C-alpha positions as YAML, in Angstrom:
chain: A
units: angstrom
residues:
- id: 1
  name: MET
  ca: [0.00, 0.00, 0.00]
- id: 2
  name: ASN
  ca: [1.54, 3.33, -1.03]
- id: 3
  name: GLU
  ca: [1.22, 6.63, 0.85]
- id: 4
  name: ILE
  ca: [-1.88, 7.80, -0.98]
- id: 5
  name: GLU
  ca: [-3.69, 4.47, -0.55]
- id: 6
  name: PHE
  ca: [-2.75, 4.50, 3.14]
- id: 7
  name: LEU
  ca: [-4.13, 8.03, 3.60]
- id: 8
  name: GLN
  ca: [-7.35, 7.09, 1.80]
- id: 9
  name: ARG
  ca: [-7.80, 4.05, 4.08]
- id: 10
  name: VAL
  ca: [-7.24, 6.19, 7.17]
- id: 11
  name: VAL
  ca: [-9.80, 8.77, 6.02]
- id: 12
  name: LYS
  ca: [-12.37, 6.07, 5.11]
- id: 13
  name: ILE
  ca: [-12.36, 4.59, 8.63]
- id: 14
  name: PRO
  ca: [-14.98, 6.40, 10.73]
- id: 15
  name: SER
  ca: [-13.52, 7.71, 13.99]
- id: 16
  name: VAL
  ca: [-15.91, 10.19, 15.57]
- id: 17
  name: THR
  ca: [-14.81, 11.26, 19.06]
- id: 18
  name: GLY
  ca: [-15.37, 8.37, 21.45]
- id: 19
  name: ASN
  ca: [-15.35, 5.79, 18.64]
- id: 20
  name: GLU
  ca: [-11.76, 5.74, 17.48]
- id: 21
  name: SER
  ca: [-11.09, 2.02, 18.05]
- id: 22
  name: LEU
  ca: [-11.51, 0.90, 14.41]
- id: 23
  name: LEU
  ca: [-8.87, 3.38, 13.30]
- id: 24
  name: ALA
  ca: [-6.63, 2.55, 16.28]
- id: 25
  name: ASN
  ca: [-6.75, -1.17, 15.45]
- id: 26
  name: PHE
  ca: [-6.04, -0.47, 11.77]
- id: 27
  name: LEU
  ca: [-2.96, 1.59, 12.66]
- id: 28
  name: VAL
  ca: [-1.61, -1.03, 15.09]
- id: 29
  name: ASP
  ca: [-2.10, -3.74, 12.45]
- id: 30
  name: GLN
  ca: [-0.25, -1.65, 9.86]
- id: 31
  name: PHE
  ca: [2.61, -0.90, 12.23]
- id: 32
  name: ARG
  ca: [2.97, -4.58, 13.02]
- id: 33
  name: ASN
  ca: [2.92, -5.45, 9.30]
- id: 34
  name: TRP
  ca: [5.75, -2.96, 8.83]
- id: 35
  name: GLY
  ca: [7.74, -4.47, 11.74]
- id: 36
  name: ILE
  ca: [7.10, -1.53, 14.07]
- id: 37
  name: GLU
  ca: [6.36, -2.06, 17.75]
- id: 38
  name: SER
  ca: [2.96, -0.59, 18.62]
- id: 39
  name: SER
  ca: [0.14, -0.79, 21.13]
- id: 40
  name: ILE
  ca: [-3.09, 0.80, 22.27]
- id: 41
  name: ASP
  ca: [-2.94, 2.36, 25.73]
- id: 42
  name: ASP
  ca: [-5.61, 2.35, 28.43]
- id: 43
  name: VAL
  ca: [-7.58, 5.28, 26.95]
- id: 44
  name: GLY
  ca: [-7.30, 4.17, 23.29]
- id: 45
  name: ASN
  ca: [-4.25, 6.09, 22.05]
- id: 46
  name: VAL
  ca: [-2.00, 4.35, 19.54]
- id: 47
  name: ILE
  ca: [1.65, 4.42, 20.51]
- id: 48
  name: ALA
  ca: [4.43, 3.19, 18.22]
- id: 49
  name: SER
  ca: [8.16, 3.71, 18.30]
- id: 50
  name: VAL
  ca: [11.20, 3.22, 16.12]
- id: 51
  name: GLY
  ca: [14.89, 3.91, 16.32]
- id: 52
  name: SER
  ca: [17.15, 4.39, 19.27]
- id: 53
  name: GLY
  ca: [19.33, 7.05, 20.76]
- id: 54
  name: GLU
  ca: [19.27, 9.67, 23.46]
- id: 55
  name: ARG
  ca: [17.29, 12.22, 21.46]
- id: 56
  name: VAL
  ca: [13.55, 11.63, 21.34]
- id: 57
  name: LEU
  ca: [11.06, 13.08, 18.86]
- id: 58
  name: ILE
  ca: [7.31, 12.66, 19.30]
- id: 59
  name: LEU
  ca: [5.08, 12.84, 16.23]
- id: 60
  name: THR
  ca: [1.48, 13.21, 17.31]
- id: 61
  name: SER
  ca: [-1.89, 13.86, 15.76]
- id: 62
  name: HIS
  ca: [-5.43, 12.99, 16.68]
- id: 63
  name: MET
  ca: [-7.52, 10.13, 15.35]
- id: 64
  name: ASP
  ca: [-10.97, 11.51, 16.13]
- id: 65
  name: THR
  ca: [-13.23, 13.63, 13.97]
- id: 66
  name: VAL
  ca: [-16.31, 15.71, 14.57]
- id: 67
  name: PRO
  ca: [-19.63, 14.06, 13.64]
- id: 68
  name: GLY
  ca: [-20.90, 14.22, 10.09]
- id: 69
  name: ASN
  ca: [-20.67, 12.35, 6.84]
- id: 70
  name: VAL
  ca: [-18.41, 13.61, 4.09]
- id: 71
  name: PRO
  ca: [-18.12, 10.95, 1.40]
- id: 72
  name: VAL
  ca: [-14.51, 10.01, 0.66]
- id: 73
  name: ARG
  ca: [-13.54, 10.91, -2.88]
- id: 74
  name: VAL
  ca: [-10.67, 12.24, -4.94]
- id: 75
  name: GLY
  ca: [-11.30, 15.21, -7.20]
- id: 76
  name: ASN
  ca: [-8.97, 17.66, -8.90]
- id: 77
  name: GLY
  ca: [-6.02, 16.09, -7.12]
- id: 78
  name: ASN
  ca: [-7.57, 16.58, -3.68]
- id: 79
  name: LEU
  ca: [-8.81, 14.02, -1.17]
- id: 80
  name: TYR
  ca: [-12.16, 14.80, 0.40]
- id: 81
  name: GLY
  ca: [-13.62, 13.08, 3.44]
- id: 82
  name: ARG
  ca: [-14.31, 13.57, 7.14]
- id: 83
  name: GLY
  ca: [-10.98, 14.19, 8.84]
- id: 84
  name: SER
  ca: [-8.92, 14.51, 5.67]
- id: 85
  name: VAL
  ca: [-7.64, 17.87, 6.88]
- id: 86
  name: ASP
  ca: [-8.32, 17.77, 10.63]
- id: 87
  name: ALA
  ca: [-6.23, 15.78, 11.28]
- id: 88
  name: LYS
  ca: [-6.00, 12.44, 9.51]
- id: 89
  name: SER
  ca: [-3.58, 13.77, 6.90]
- id: 90
  name: GLY
  ca: [-0.99, 14.57, 9.57]
- id: 91
  name: LEU
  ca: [-1.75, 11.32, 11.37]
- id: 92
  name: ALA
  ca: [-1.25, 9.24, 8.22]
- id: 93
  name: ALA
  ca: [1.90, 11.12, 7.21]
- id: 94
  name: PHE
  ca: [3.50, 10.56, 10.61]
- id: 95
  name: ALA
  ca: [2.50, 6.89, 10.72]
- id: 96
  name: TYR
  ca: [3.85, 6.22, 7.23]
- id: 97
  name: LEU
  ca: [7.03, 8.18, 7.99]
- id: 98
  name: LEU
  ca: [8.01, 5.82, 10.82]
- id: 99
  name: ARG
  ca: [8.89, 3.19, 8.20]
- id: 100
  name: GLU
  ca: [11.82, 5.36, 7.08]
- id: 101
  name: PHE
  ca: [13.39, 5.45, 10.55]
- id: 102
  name: ILE
  ca: [13.05, 1.86, 11.79]
- id: 103
  name: ASN
  ca: [16.82, 1.43, 12.05]
- id: 104
  name: SER
  ca: [17.72, 4.93, 13.20]
- id: 105
  name: GLU
  ca: [20.54, 4.85, 15.73]
- id: 106
  name: ASN
  ca: [20.65, 8.58, 16.46]
- id: 107
  name: LEU
  ca: [17.02, 9.32, 17.16]
- id: 108
  name: LYS
  ca: [14.12, 7.56, 18.79]
- id: 109
  name: ILE
  ca: [10.77, 8.52, 17.24]
- id: 110
  name: ILE
  ca: [7.52, 7.93, 19.07]
- id: 111
  name: PHE
  ca: [4.22, 8.14, 17.18]
- id: 112
  name: ILE
  ca: [1.15, 8.93, 19.27]
- id: 113
  name: GLY
  ca: [-2.29, 8.87, 17.68]
- id: 114
  name: VAL
  ca: [-4.45, 10.44, 20.36]
- id: 115
  name: VAL
  ca: [-8.16, 10.07, 21.04]
- id: 116
  name: ASP
  ca: [-10.72, 12.68, 22.06]
- id: 117
  name: GLU
  ca: [-8.97, 15.82, 20.74]
- id: 118
  name: GLU
  ca: [-12.31, 17.13, 19.50]
- id: 119
  name: GLY
  ca: [-13.72, 16.54, 23.00]
- id: 120
  name: GLU
  ca: [-11.88, 16.85, 26.30]
- id: 121
  name: SER
  ca: [-8.40, 15.87, 25.02]
- id: 122
  name: ARG
  ca: [-8.44, 12.71, 27.13]
- id: 123
  name: GLY
  ca: [-5.77, 11.09, 24.94]
- id: 124
  name: ALA
  ca: [-3.29, 13.95, 25.12]
- id: 125
  name: ARG
  ca: [-3.83, 14.33, 28.87]
- id: 126
  name: ASN
  ca: [-3.09, 10.62, 29.33]
- id: 127
  name: VAL
  ca: [0.36, 10.86, 27.70]
- id: 128
  name: LEU
  ca: [1.28, 14.36, 28.85]
- id: 129
  name: ASN
  ca: [3.74, 13.32, 31.55]
- id: 130
  name: ARG
  ca: [4.58, 9.84, 30.30]
- id: 131
  name: PHE
  ca: [7.31, 10.90, 27.87]
- id: 132
  name: GLN
  ca: [10.17, 13.39, 28.10]
- id: 133
  name: PRO
  ca: [10.86, 14.20, 24.43]
- id: 134
  name: ASP
  ca: [13.40, 16.64, 23.08]
- id: 135
  name: PHE
  ca: [10.97, 17.68, 20.36]
- id: 136
  name: VAL
  ca: [7.25, 17.32, 19.60]
- id: 137
  name: ILE
  ca: [5.64, 17.87, 16.22]
- id: 138
  name: ASN
  ca: [1.85, 18.04, 16.28]
- id: 139
  name: GLY
  ca: [0.03, 17.28, 13.03]
- id: 140
  name: GLU
  ca: [-2.82, 19.73, 13.55]
- id: 141
  name: PRO
  ca: [-3.94, 22.17, 10.85]
- id: 142
  name: SER
  ca: [-3.53, 25.81, 11.79]
- id: 143
  name: GLY
  ca: [-4.15, 27.65, 8.58]
- id: 144
  name: TRP
  ca: [-2.83, 27.57, 5.08]
- id: 145
  name: ASN
  ca: [-0.21, 30.28, 5.35]
- id: 146
  name: GLY
  ca: [1.98, 29.53, 8.34]
- id: 147
  name: ILE
  ca: [3.20, 27.31, 11.11]
- id: 148
  name: THR
  ca: [1.66, 27.55, 14.55]
- id: 149
  name: ILE
  ca: [4.12, 27.53, 17.43]
- id: 150
  name: GLY
  ca: [2.18, 26.68, 20.57]
- id: 151
  name: TYR
  ca: [-1.52, 25.99, 20.14]
- id: 152
  name: ARG
  ca: [-3.77, 25.62, 23.15]
- id: 153
  name: GLY
  ca: [-0.57, 25.12, 25.08]
- id: 154
  name: CYS
  ca: [2.89, 26.47, 25.39]
- id: 155
  name: ILE
  ca: [6.36, 26.30, 24.05]
- id: 156
  name: LYS
  ca: [9.32, 26.28, 26.43]
- id: 157
  name: PHE
  ca: [12.91, 27.00, 25.54]
- id: 158
  name: ASP
  ca: [16.15, 28.28, 27.02]
- id: 159
  name: CYS
  ca: [17.85, 31.21, 25.37]
- id: 160
  name: SER
  ca: [21.26, 32.62, 26.11]
...
């Protein structure tokens, strides 16, 4: 399955807030097929990791969508469907990217597909203090013309 087919599969799986288990199971199955260690935690988040090393990068995005039915289709080079922008495109990109870093010796990458972002952020709250990464990249859309630094949260850094 190539990247586009993978993204289409992710978008086709319904995952309205509170009902993300079908998508979670699909992701875990794909990770295992790719030889990537993965699991579903006690609140339903998907956690997978590759590589090794002292530096840790977390790639995270949410699996849930708001209610509604948007038929999945491709038109004019665009993919349409519930969650295709918010935020299954980031989720699928991060998941597929792990394959490229399975044997990394300089960086450990942890993928976290969180539940309930469109609700009370139960998934993010569950992993908040579990990991101590050097970097976090969140696959959440923030507009078409820029990068959001800190969104409903904070960014911390030392400057000298």
